[in-house]
Amino acid sequence: MERQVVMIDKYLETLQAELAKRGADPALIQDALFDAQEYLKDEVVPNDGEVDEDGFARAVAEYGSPQEIADSYVGAELTVKKAMAVPKPPKGRSWLQRFFGVAADPRTYASMAYMLIAFGTGIVYFTLAVTGVSLSFGLAILIIGIPFMLLFLSLVRGISFVEGRLVEALLGERMPRRPRIVAPEGNLWERIKWWLSDRRTWTTLAYMIVQLPLGTLYFVVLVLALSLSTSMMVTPFVQVVWDVPLLYVGADAYMLTPWAIPVFFALGLLLLFGFMHAIRGIGKAHGVYAKN
């Protein structure tokens, strides 16, 4: 069995090197390694638990060499990326077209949606992380401490995949669609050490905690940006229709003069499109941050 495991590990190392050589995305490499390991282990150790000494060679012959698998994954990824890519704007556009063209970019509205959702998910993530860590340490001296900790860590890993799907769908950042390579074979204590030594366990916990202030900040920025710009655009029309002052400084009320009405509207419009550029940039930056 040990010899078969070593051969599987060698295959996975070669596959990882071939994918890296082709410039594959780290998320794609993780998916490919997980799929390969699952297939090879099933062939070497069938459901009856008996080790099949010839299973590895047969599995590689059916599954493909590391070079073939790397080509297959990279080719499929490029095909999917082209099919799902947002059409690029034509070249040679003026700065005005680029500035106002943000309104036609689907990623702008997807980033807005994520910034709204992040406020709710931030509350949920923070609550689960703080509660789970507190109870894990509190129950550590009891017999149910270890099972609870493993359950909590499994929940954390599950949340990371849910958040990954959300980030990929709304922010366009390629995220892993499979777990990392499964924990090495061994007793329960070795598996626990593997969970605790995996840095992604702790980076995910940190992400869940930080998501609360980030989600709150995103929500406040989005609401203030949209309300400020739209109010500047709407205020002149409301004043003209109802003839009431909408600008107050202390106890004094002010009416816009006729020449100021189009200026006020234009400023609101420029602010709106400027905020849209900033929101799209925030979404892109958060996607990179979440992936790392």
mmCIF file of C-alpha atoms in Angstrom:
data_model
loop_
_atom_site.group_PDB
_atom_site.id
_atom_site.type_symbol
_atom_site.label_atom_id
_atom_site.label_comp_id
_atom_site.label_asym_id
_atom_site.label_seq_id
_atom_site.Cartn_x
_atom_site.Cartn_y
_atom_site.Cartn_z
ATOM 1 C CA MET A 1 0.000 0.000 0.000
ATOM 2 C CA GLU A 2 2.824 2.411 0.866
ATOM 3 C CA ARG A 3 4.388 1.871 -2.551
ATOM 4 C CA GLN A 4 1.100 2.693 -4.252
ATOM 5 C CA VAL A 5 0.700 5.856 -2.158
ATOM 6 C CA VAL A 6 4.223 6.962 -3.106
ATOM 7 C CA MET A 7 3.419 6.426 -6.784
ATOM 8 C CA ILE A 8 0.230 8.478 -6.477
ATOM 9 C CA ASP A 9 2.149 11.275 -4.732
ATOM 10 C CA LYS A 10 4.771 11.219 -7.489
ATOM 11 C CA TYR A 11 2.049 11.414 -10.139
ATOM 12 C CA LEU A 12 0.463 14.395 -8.387
ATOM 13 C CA GLU A 13 3.805 16.183 -8.079
ATOM 14 C CA THR A 14 4.440 15.698 -11.802
ATOM 15 C CA LEU A 15 0.926 16.872 -12.668
ATOM 16 C CA GLN A 16 1.359 19.984 -10.533
ATOM 17 C CA ALA A 17 4.684 20.769 -12.219
ATOM 18 C CA GLU A 18 3.168 20.298 -15.703
ATOM 19 C CA LEU A 19 0.246 22.592 -14.890
ATOM 20 C CA ALA A 20 2.555 25.241 -13.449
ATOM 21 C CA LYS A 21 4.745 24.975 -16.545
ATOM 22 C CA ARG A 22 1.680 25.818 -18.662
ATOM 23 C CA GLY A 23 0.879 28.843 -16.523
ATOM 24 C CA ALA A 24 -2.291 27.347 -15.044
ATOM 25 C CA ASP A 25 -4.205 29.297 -12.442
ATOM 26 C CA PRO A 26 -3.546 28.067 -8.858
ATOM 27 C CA ALA A 27 -7.276 27.403 -8.460
ATOM 28 C CA LEU A 28 -7.239 25.190 -11.562
ATOM 29 C CA ILE A 29 -4.183 23.330 -10.246
ATOM 30 C CA GLN A 30 -6.005 22.594 -6.985
ATOM 31 C CA ASP A 31 -9.036 21.259 -8.872
ATOM 32 C CA ALA A 32 -6.916 19.053 -11.132
ATOM 33 C CA LEU A 33 -4.885 17.595 -8.259
ATOM 34 C CA PHE A 34 -7.992 16.760 -6.254
ATOM 35 C CA ASP A 35 -9.689 15.045 -9.227
ATOM 36 C CA ALA A 36 -6.562 13.034 -10.023
ATOM 37 C CA GLN A 37 -6.021 11.899 -6.445
ATOM 38 C CA GLU A 38 -9.648 10.863 -6.010
ATOM 39 C CA TYR A 39 -9.579 8.800 -9.209
ATOM 40 C CA LEU A 40 -6.234 7.119 -8.528
ATOM 41 C CA LYS A 41 -7.074 6.264 -4.904
ATOM 42 C CA ASP A 42 -10.383 4.715 -5.946
ATOM 43 C CA GLU A 43 -8.568 2.515 -8.425
ATOM 44 C CA VAL A 44 -5.781 1.491 -6.040
ATOM 45 C CA VAL A 45 -8.078 0.868 -3.049
ATOM 46 C CA PRO A 46 -11.547 -0.198 -4.259
ATOM 47 C CA ASN A 47 -14.609 -0.150 -2.024
ATOM 48 C CA ASP A 48 -13.800 -3.573 -0.554
ATOM 49 C CA GLY A 49 -10.635 -2.129 1.049
ATOM 50 C CA GLU A 50 -8.283 -4.589 -0.687
ATOM 51 C CA VAL A 51 -5.228 -2.987 -2.280
ATOM 52 C CA ASP A 52 -5.018 -3.575 -6.033
ATOM 53 C CA GLU A 53 -1.297 -3.798 -6.816
ATOM 54 C CA ASP A 54 -1.912 -3.305 -10.552
ATOM 55 C CA GLY A 55 -4.531 -0.623 -9.994
ATOM 56 C CA PHE A 56 -2.181 2.342 -10.310
ATOM 57 C CA ALA A 57 -0.766 1.358 -13.697
ATOM 58 C CA ARG A 58 -4.232 0.584 -15.018
ATOM 59 C CA ALA A 59 -5.627 3.843 -13.631
ATOM 60 C CA VAL A 60 -2.885 5.932 -15.258
ATOM 61 C CA ALA A 61 -3.455 4.154 -18.566
ATOM 62 C CA GLU A 62 -7.167 4.998 -18.411
ATOM 63 C CA TYR A 63 -6.910 8.441 -16.815
ATOM 64 C CA GLY A 64 -3.942 9.746 -18.774
ATOM 65 C CA SER A 65 -0.379 10.833 -18.143
ATOM 66 C CA PRO A 66 0.321 14.037 -16.204
ATOM 67 C CA GLN A 67 1.212 15.781 -19.456
ATOM 68 C CA GLU A 68 -2.065 14.757 -21.112
ATOM 69 C CA ILE A 69 -4.149 15.739 -18.092
ATOM 70 C CA ALA A 70 -2.400 19.114 -17.840
ATOM 71 C CA ASP A 71 -3.111 19.837 -21.518
ATOM 72 C CA SER A 72 -6.722 18.764 -21.082
ATOM 73 C CA TYR A 73 -7.387 20.967 -18.035
ATOM 74 C CA VAL A 74 -5.650 24.034 -19.460
ATOM 75 C CA GLY A 75 -7.470 23.652 -22.782
ATOM 76 C CA ALA A 76 -10.863 23.225 -21.116
ATOM 77 C CA GLU A 77 -10.207 26.234 -18.860
ATOM 78 C CA LEU A 78 -9.388 28.441 -21.833
ATOM 79 C CA THR A 79 -12.565 27.327 -23.605
ATOM 80 C CA VAL A 80 -14.742 28.075 -20.584
ATOM 81 C CA LYS A 81 -13.011 31.414 -19.976
ATOM 82 C CA LYS A 82 -13.647 32.518 -23.555
ATOM 83 C CA ALA A 83 -17.296 31.465 -23.363
ATOM 84 C CA MET A 84 -17.892 33.250 -20.038
ATOM 85 C CA ALA A 85 -15.764 36.337 -20.681
ATOM 86 C CA VAL A 86 -17.435 39.747 -20.733
ATOM 87 C CA PRO A 87 -17.052 41.279 -24.230
ATOM 88 C CA LYS A 88 -14.166 43.721 -24.275
ATOM 89 C CA PRO A 89 -14.922 47.305 -25.302
ATOM 90 C CA PRO A 90 -13.620 48.324 -28.728
ATOM 91 C CA LYS A 91 -10.138 49.804 -28.877
ATOM 92 C CA GLY A 92 -9.480 53.434 -29.595
ATOM 93 C CA ARG A 93 -12.265 54.793 -27.407
ATOM 94 C CA SER A 94 -11.984 58.345 -26.144
ATOM 95 C CA TRP A 95 -11.634 59.071 -22.433
ATOM 96 C CA LEU A 96 -15.272 60.158 -22.372
ATOM 97 C CA GLN A 97 -16.353 56.809 -23.796
ATOM 98 C CA ARG A 98 -14.225 54.968 -21.257
ATOM 99 C CA PHE A 99 -15.548 57.091 -18.400
ATOM 100 C CA PHE A 100 -19.235 56.695 -19.210
ATOM 101 C CA GLY A 101 -18.804 53.172 -20.591
ATOM 102 C CA VAL A 102 -18.590 51.830 -17.034
ATOM 103 C CA ALA A 103 -22.396 51.873 -17.013
ATOM 104 C CA ALA A 104 -22.409 49.148 -19.685
ATOM 105 C CA ASP A 105 -19.987 46.860 -17.813
ATOM 106 C CA PRO A 106 -21.830 43.985 -16.080
ATOM 107 C CA ARG A 107 -19.012 43.747 -13.519
ATOM 108 C CA THR A 108 -19.995 47.152 -12.173
ATOM 109 C CA TYR A 109 -23.440 45.948 -11.135
ATOM 110 C CA ALA A 110 -22.095 42.586 -9.989
ATOM 111 C CA SER A 111 -19.670 44.439 -7.683
ATOM 112 C CA MET A 112 -22.589 46.482 -6.333
ATOM 113 C CA ALA A 113 -24.506 43.286 -5.627
ATOM 114 C CA TYR A 114 -21.510 41.771 -3.829
ATOM 115 C CA MET A 115 -21.018 44.889 -1.692
ATOM 116 C CA LEU A 116 -24.640 44.639 -0.584
ATOM 117 C CA ILE A 117 -24.435 40.900 0.101
ATOM 118 C CA ALA A 118 -21.100 41.245 1.931
ATOM 119 C CA PHE A 119 -22.804 43.164 4.730
ATOM 120 C CA GLY A 120 -25.053 40.175 5.538
ATOM 121 C CA THR A 121 -22.425 37.496 4.983
ATOM 122 C CA GLY A 122 -19.965 39.466 7.104
ATOM 123 C CA ILE A 123 -22.324 39.323 10.078
ATOM 124 C CA VAL A 124 -22.909 35.586 9.603
ATOM 125 C CA TYR A 125 -19.209 34.763 9.099
ATOM 126 C CA PHE A 126 -18.083 36.811 12.100
ATOM 127 C CA THR A 127 -20.714 35.261 14.377
ATOM 128 C CA LEU A 128 -19.852 31.709 13.322
ATOM 129 C CA ALA A 129 -16.086 32.264 13.595
ATOM 130 C CA VAL A 130 -16.130 33.868 17.037
ATOM 131 C CA THR A 131 -18.692 31.418 18.431
ATOM 132 C CA GLY A 132 -16.927 28.386 16.957
ATOM 133 C CA VAL A 133 -13.463 29.361 18.209
ATOM 134 C CA SER A 134 -14.791 30.193 21.686
ATOM 135 C CA LEU A 135 -16.691 26.931 22.045
ATOM 136 C CA SER A 136 -13.806 24.883 20.620
ATOM 137 C CA PHE A 137 -11.442 26.171 23.296
ATOM 138 C CA GLY A 138 -14.117 25.980 25.983
ATOM 139 C CA LEU A 139 -15.004 22.368 25.214
ATOM 140 C CA ALA A 140 -11.404 21.221 24.665
ATOM 141 C CA ILE A 141 -11.233 19.640 28.127
ATOM 142 C CA LEU A 142 -14.407 17.622 27.540
ATOM 143 C CA ILE A 143 -14.870 14.454 25.510
ATOM 144 C CA ILE A 144 -17.019 16.292 22.967
ATOM 145 C CA GLY A 145 -14.325 18.940 22.438
ATOM 146 C CA ILE A 146 -12.483 17.215 19.587
ATOM 147 C CA PRO A 147 -15.626 16.175 17.622
ATOM 148 C CA PHE A 148 -16.986 19.713 17.979
ATOM 149 C CA MET A 149 -13.706 21.224 16.786
ATOM 150 C CA LEU A 150 -13.616 18.948 13.745
ATOM 151 C CA LEU A 151 -17.227 19.828 12.963
ATOM 152 C CA PHE A 152 -16.422 23.519 13.263
ATOM 153 C CA LEU A 153 -13.347 23.247 11.028
ATOM 154 C CA SER A 154 -15.428 21.353 8.456
ATOM 155 C CA LEU A 155 -17.964 24.178 8.573
ATOM 156 C CA VAL A 156 -15.193 26.716 8.011
ATOM 157 C CA ARG A 157 -13.955 24.825 4.955
ATOM 158 C CA GLY A 158 -17.512 24.609 3.633
ATOM 159 C CA ILE A 159 -18.034 28.345 4.081
ATOM 160 C CA SER A 160 -14.823 29.018 2.179
ATOM 161 C CA PHE A 161 -16.254 27.201 -0.850
ATOM 162 C CA VAL A 162 -19.581 29.045 -0.598
ATOM 163 C CA GLU A 163 -17.755 32.363 -0.465
ATOM 164 C CA GLY A 164 -15.565 31.222 -3.348
ATOM 165 C CA ARG A 165 -18.590 30.555 -5.526
ATOM 166 C CA LEU A 166 -19.978 33.975 -4.616
ATOM 167 C CA VAL A 167 -16.710 35.734 -5.419
ATOM 168 C CA GLU A 168 -16.315 33.894 -8.715
ATOM 169 C CA ALA A 169 -19.898 34.541 -9.826
ATOM 170 C CA LEU A 170 -20.040 38.239 -8.920
ATOM 171 C CA LEU A 171 -16.436 39.453 -9.018
ATOM 172 C CA GLY A 172 -15.140 37.263 -11.839
ATOM 173 C CA GLU A 173 -12.111 35.890 -9.980
ATOM 174 C CA ARG A 174 -11.341 32.233 -10.715
ATOM 175 C CA MET A 175 -11.714 30.334 -7.425
ATOM 176 C CA PRO A 176 -11.105 26.647 -6.574
ATOM 177 C CA ARG A 177 -14.071 24.383 -7.268
ATOM 178 C CA ARG A 178 -12.638 21.381 -5.438
ATOM 179 C CA PRO A 179 -11.143 20.993 -1.945
ATOM 180 C CA ARG A 180 -7.423 20.728 -1.455
ATOM 181 C CA ILE A 181 -5.837 17.278 -1.633
ATOM 182 C CA VAL A 182 -7.377 15.209 1.135
ATOM 183 C CA ALA A 183 -5.588 14.690 4.428
ATOM 184 C CA PRO A 184 -2.963 11.940 4.508
ATOM 185 C CA GLU A 185 -3.975 8.512 5.644
ATOM 186 C CA GLY A 186 -3.508 7.901 9.332
ATOM 187 C CA ASN A 187 -5.177 7.869 12.681
ATOM 188 C CA LEU A 188 -7.532 10.538 14.010
ATOM 189 C CA TRP A 189 -4.773 12.527 15.682
ATOM 190 C CA GLU A 190 -2.775 12.751 12.427
ATOM 191 C CA ARG A 191 -5.861 14.014 10.620
ATOM 192 C CA ILE A 192 -6.455 16.641 13.315
ATOM 193 C CA LYS A 193 -2.835 17.799 13.030
ATOM 194 C CA TRP A 194 -3.284 18.072 9.259
ATOM 195 C CA TRP A 195 -6.338 20.299 9.700
ATOM 196 C CA LEU A 196 -4.607 22.475 12.278
ATOM 197 C CA SER A 197 -1.328 22.782 10.345
ATOM 198 C CA ASP A 198 -3.040 23.782 7.104
ATOM 199 C CA ARG A 199 -2.647 27.542 6.829
ATOM 200 C CA ARG A 200 -5.893 27.850 4.853
ATOM 201 C CA THR A 201 -7.815 26.862 7.954
ATOM 202 C CA TRP A 202 -6.533 29.953 9.726
ATOM 203 C CA THR A 203 -6.596 32.302 6.748
ATOM 204 C CA THR A 204 -10.242 31.374 6.199
ATOM 205 C CA LEU A 205 -11.026 32.086 9.846
ATOM 206 C CA ALA A 206 -9.245 35.435 9.550
ATOM 207 C CA TYR A 207 -11.195 36.193 6.369
ATOM 208 C CA MET A 208 -14.484 35.418 8.128
ATOM 209 C CA ILE A 209 -13.649 37.807 10.967
ATOM 210 C CA VAL A 210 -12.376 40.620 8.743
ATOM 211 C CA GLN A 211 -15.413 40.284 6.466
ATOM 212 C CA LEU A 212 -17.620 41.996 9.066
ATOM 213 C CA PRO A 213 -15.799 45.371 9.056
ATOM 214 C CA LEU A 214 -15.167 45.072 5.311
ATOM 215 C CA GLY A 215 -18.802 44.239 4.558
ATOM 216 C CA THR A 216 -19.972 47.121 6.738
ATOM 217 C CA LEU A 217 -17.560 49.496 4.991
ATOM 218 C CA TYR A 218 -18.691 48.304 1.546
ATOM 219 C CA PHE A 219 -22.346 48.776 2.446
ATOM 220 C CA VAL A 220 -21.811 52.280 3.845
ATOM 221 C CA VAL A 221 -19.686 53.374 0.863
ATOM 222 C CA LEU A 222 -22.212 52.009 -1.625
ATOM 223 C CA VAL A 223 -25.244 53.590 0.049
ATOM 224 C CA LEU A 224 -23.542 56.962 0.549
ATOM 225 C CA ALA A 225 -22.163 57.024 -2.984
ATOM 226 C CA LEU A 226 -25.463 56.229 -4.658
ATOM 227 C CA SER A 227 -27.580 58.427 -2.376
ATOM 228 C CA LEU A 228 -25.259 61.452 -2.695
ATOM 229 C CA SER A 229 -24.973 61.331 -6.483
ATOM 230 C CA THR A 230 -28.634 60.577 -7.167
ATOM 231 C CA SER A 231 -29.829 63.249 -4.720
ATOM 232 C CA MET A 232 -27.713 65.846 -6.531
ATOM 233 C CA MET A 233 -29.308 64.781 -9.817
ATOM 234 C CA VAL A 234 -32.869 64.689 -8.484
ATOM 235 C CA THR A 235 -32.799 67.838 -6.317
ATOM 236 C CA PRO A 236 -33.092 70.363 -9.199
ATOM 237 C CA PHE A 237 -36.136 68.609 -10.673
ATOM 238 C CA VAL A 238 -37.871 68.379 -7.303
ATOM 239 C CA GLN A 239 -37.252 72.080 -6.722
ATOM 240 C CA VAL A 240 -38.699 73.005 -10.122
ATOM 241 C CA VAL A 241 -41.813 70.838 -9.715
ATOM 242 C CA TRP A 242 -42.691 71.647 -6.081
ATOM 243 C CA ASP A 243 -40.934 75.024 -5.762
ATOM 244 C CA VAL A 244 -39.543 74.183 -2.330
ATOM 245 C CA PRO A 245 -35.950 74.577 -1.104
ATOM 246 C CA LEU A 246 -34.065 71.355 -0.671
ATOM 247 C CA LEU A 247 -30.715 72.790 0.378
ATOM 248 C CA TYR A 248 -30.340 73.728 4.025
ATOM 249 C CA VAL A 249 -27.312 75.136 5.826
ATOM 250 C CA GLY A 250 -28.179 75.369 9.491
ATOM 251 C CA ALA A 251 -31.489 77.209 9.748
ATOM 252 C CA ASP A 252 -31.148 78.842 6.321
ATOM 253 C CA ALA A 253 -32.830 77.380 3.225
ATOM 254 C CA TYR A 254 -31.520 77.983 -0.284
ATOM 255 C CA MET A 255 -33.092 77.687 -3.721
ATOM 256 C CA LEU A 256 -30.988 76.829 -6.746
ATOM 257 C CA THR A 257 -30.777 79.622 -9.278
ATOM 258 C CA PRO A 258 -31.762 78.670 -12.844
ATOM 259 C CA TRP A 259 -28.162 78.610 -14.076
ATOM 260 C CA ALA A 260 -27.133 76.328 -11.173
ATOM 261 C CA ILE A 261 -29.739 73.664 -11.923
ATOM 262 C CA PRO A 262 -27.928 72.060 -14.920
ATOM 263 C CA VAL A 263 -24.571 72.455 -13.127
ATOM 264 C CA PHE A 264 -25.906 70.667 -10.047
ATOM 265 C CA PHE A 265 -27.322 67.870 -12.206
ATOM 266 C CA ALA A 266 -24.055 67.514 -14.158
ATOM 267 C CA LEU A 267 -22.036 67.292 -10.953
ATOM 268 C CA GLY A 268 -24.345 64.569 -9.645
ATOM 269 C CA LEU A 269 -24.011 62.658 -12.918
ATOM 270 C CA LEU A 270 -20.208 62.898 -12.860
ATOM 271 C CA LEU A 271 -20.184 61.750 -9.234
ATOM 272 C CA LEU A 272 -22.407 58.788 -10.094
ATOM 273 C CA PHE A 273 -20.109 57.539 -12.854
ATOM 274 C CA GLY A 274 -17.025 58.238 -10.751
ATOM 275 C CA PHE A 275 -18.475 56.156 -7.932
ATOM 276 C CA MET A 276 -19.279 53.376 -10.407
ATOM 277 C CA HIS A 277 -15.617 53.230 -11.414
ATOM 278 C CA ALA A 278 -14.605 53.099 -7.757
ATOM 279 C CA ILE A 279 -17.139 50.351 -7.000
ATOM 280 C CA ARG A 280 -15.899 48.242 -9.904
ATOM 281 C CA GLY A 281 -12.321 48.720 -8.669
ATOM 282 C CA ILE A 282 -13.297 47.704 -5.130
ATOM 283 C CA GLY A 283 -14.918 44.536 -6.484
ATOM 284 C CA LYS A 284 -11.832 43.599 -8.479
ATOM 285 C CA ALA A 285 -9.523 44.271 -5.514
ATOM 286 C CA HIS A 286 -11.684 42.189 -3.165
ATOM 287 C CA GLY A 287 -11.675 39.292 -5.636
ATOM 288 C CA VAL A 288 -7.865 39.232 -5.644
ATOM 289 C CA TYR A 289 -7.801 39.527 -1.847
ATOM 290 C CA ALA A 290 -10.301 36.679 -1.389
ATOM 291 C CA LYS A 291 -8.363 34.410 -3.717
ATOM 292 C CA ASN A 292 -5.091 34.990 -1.875
#
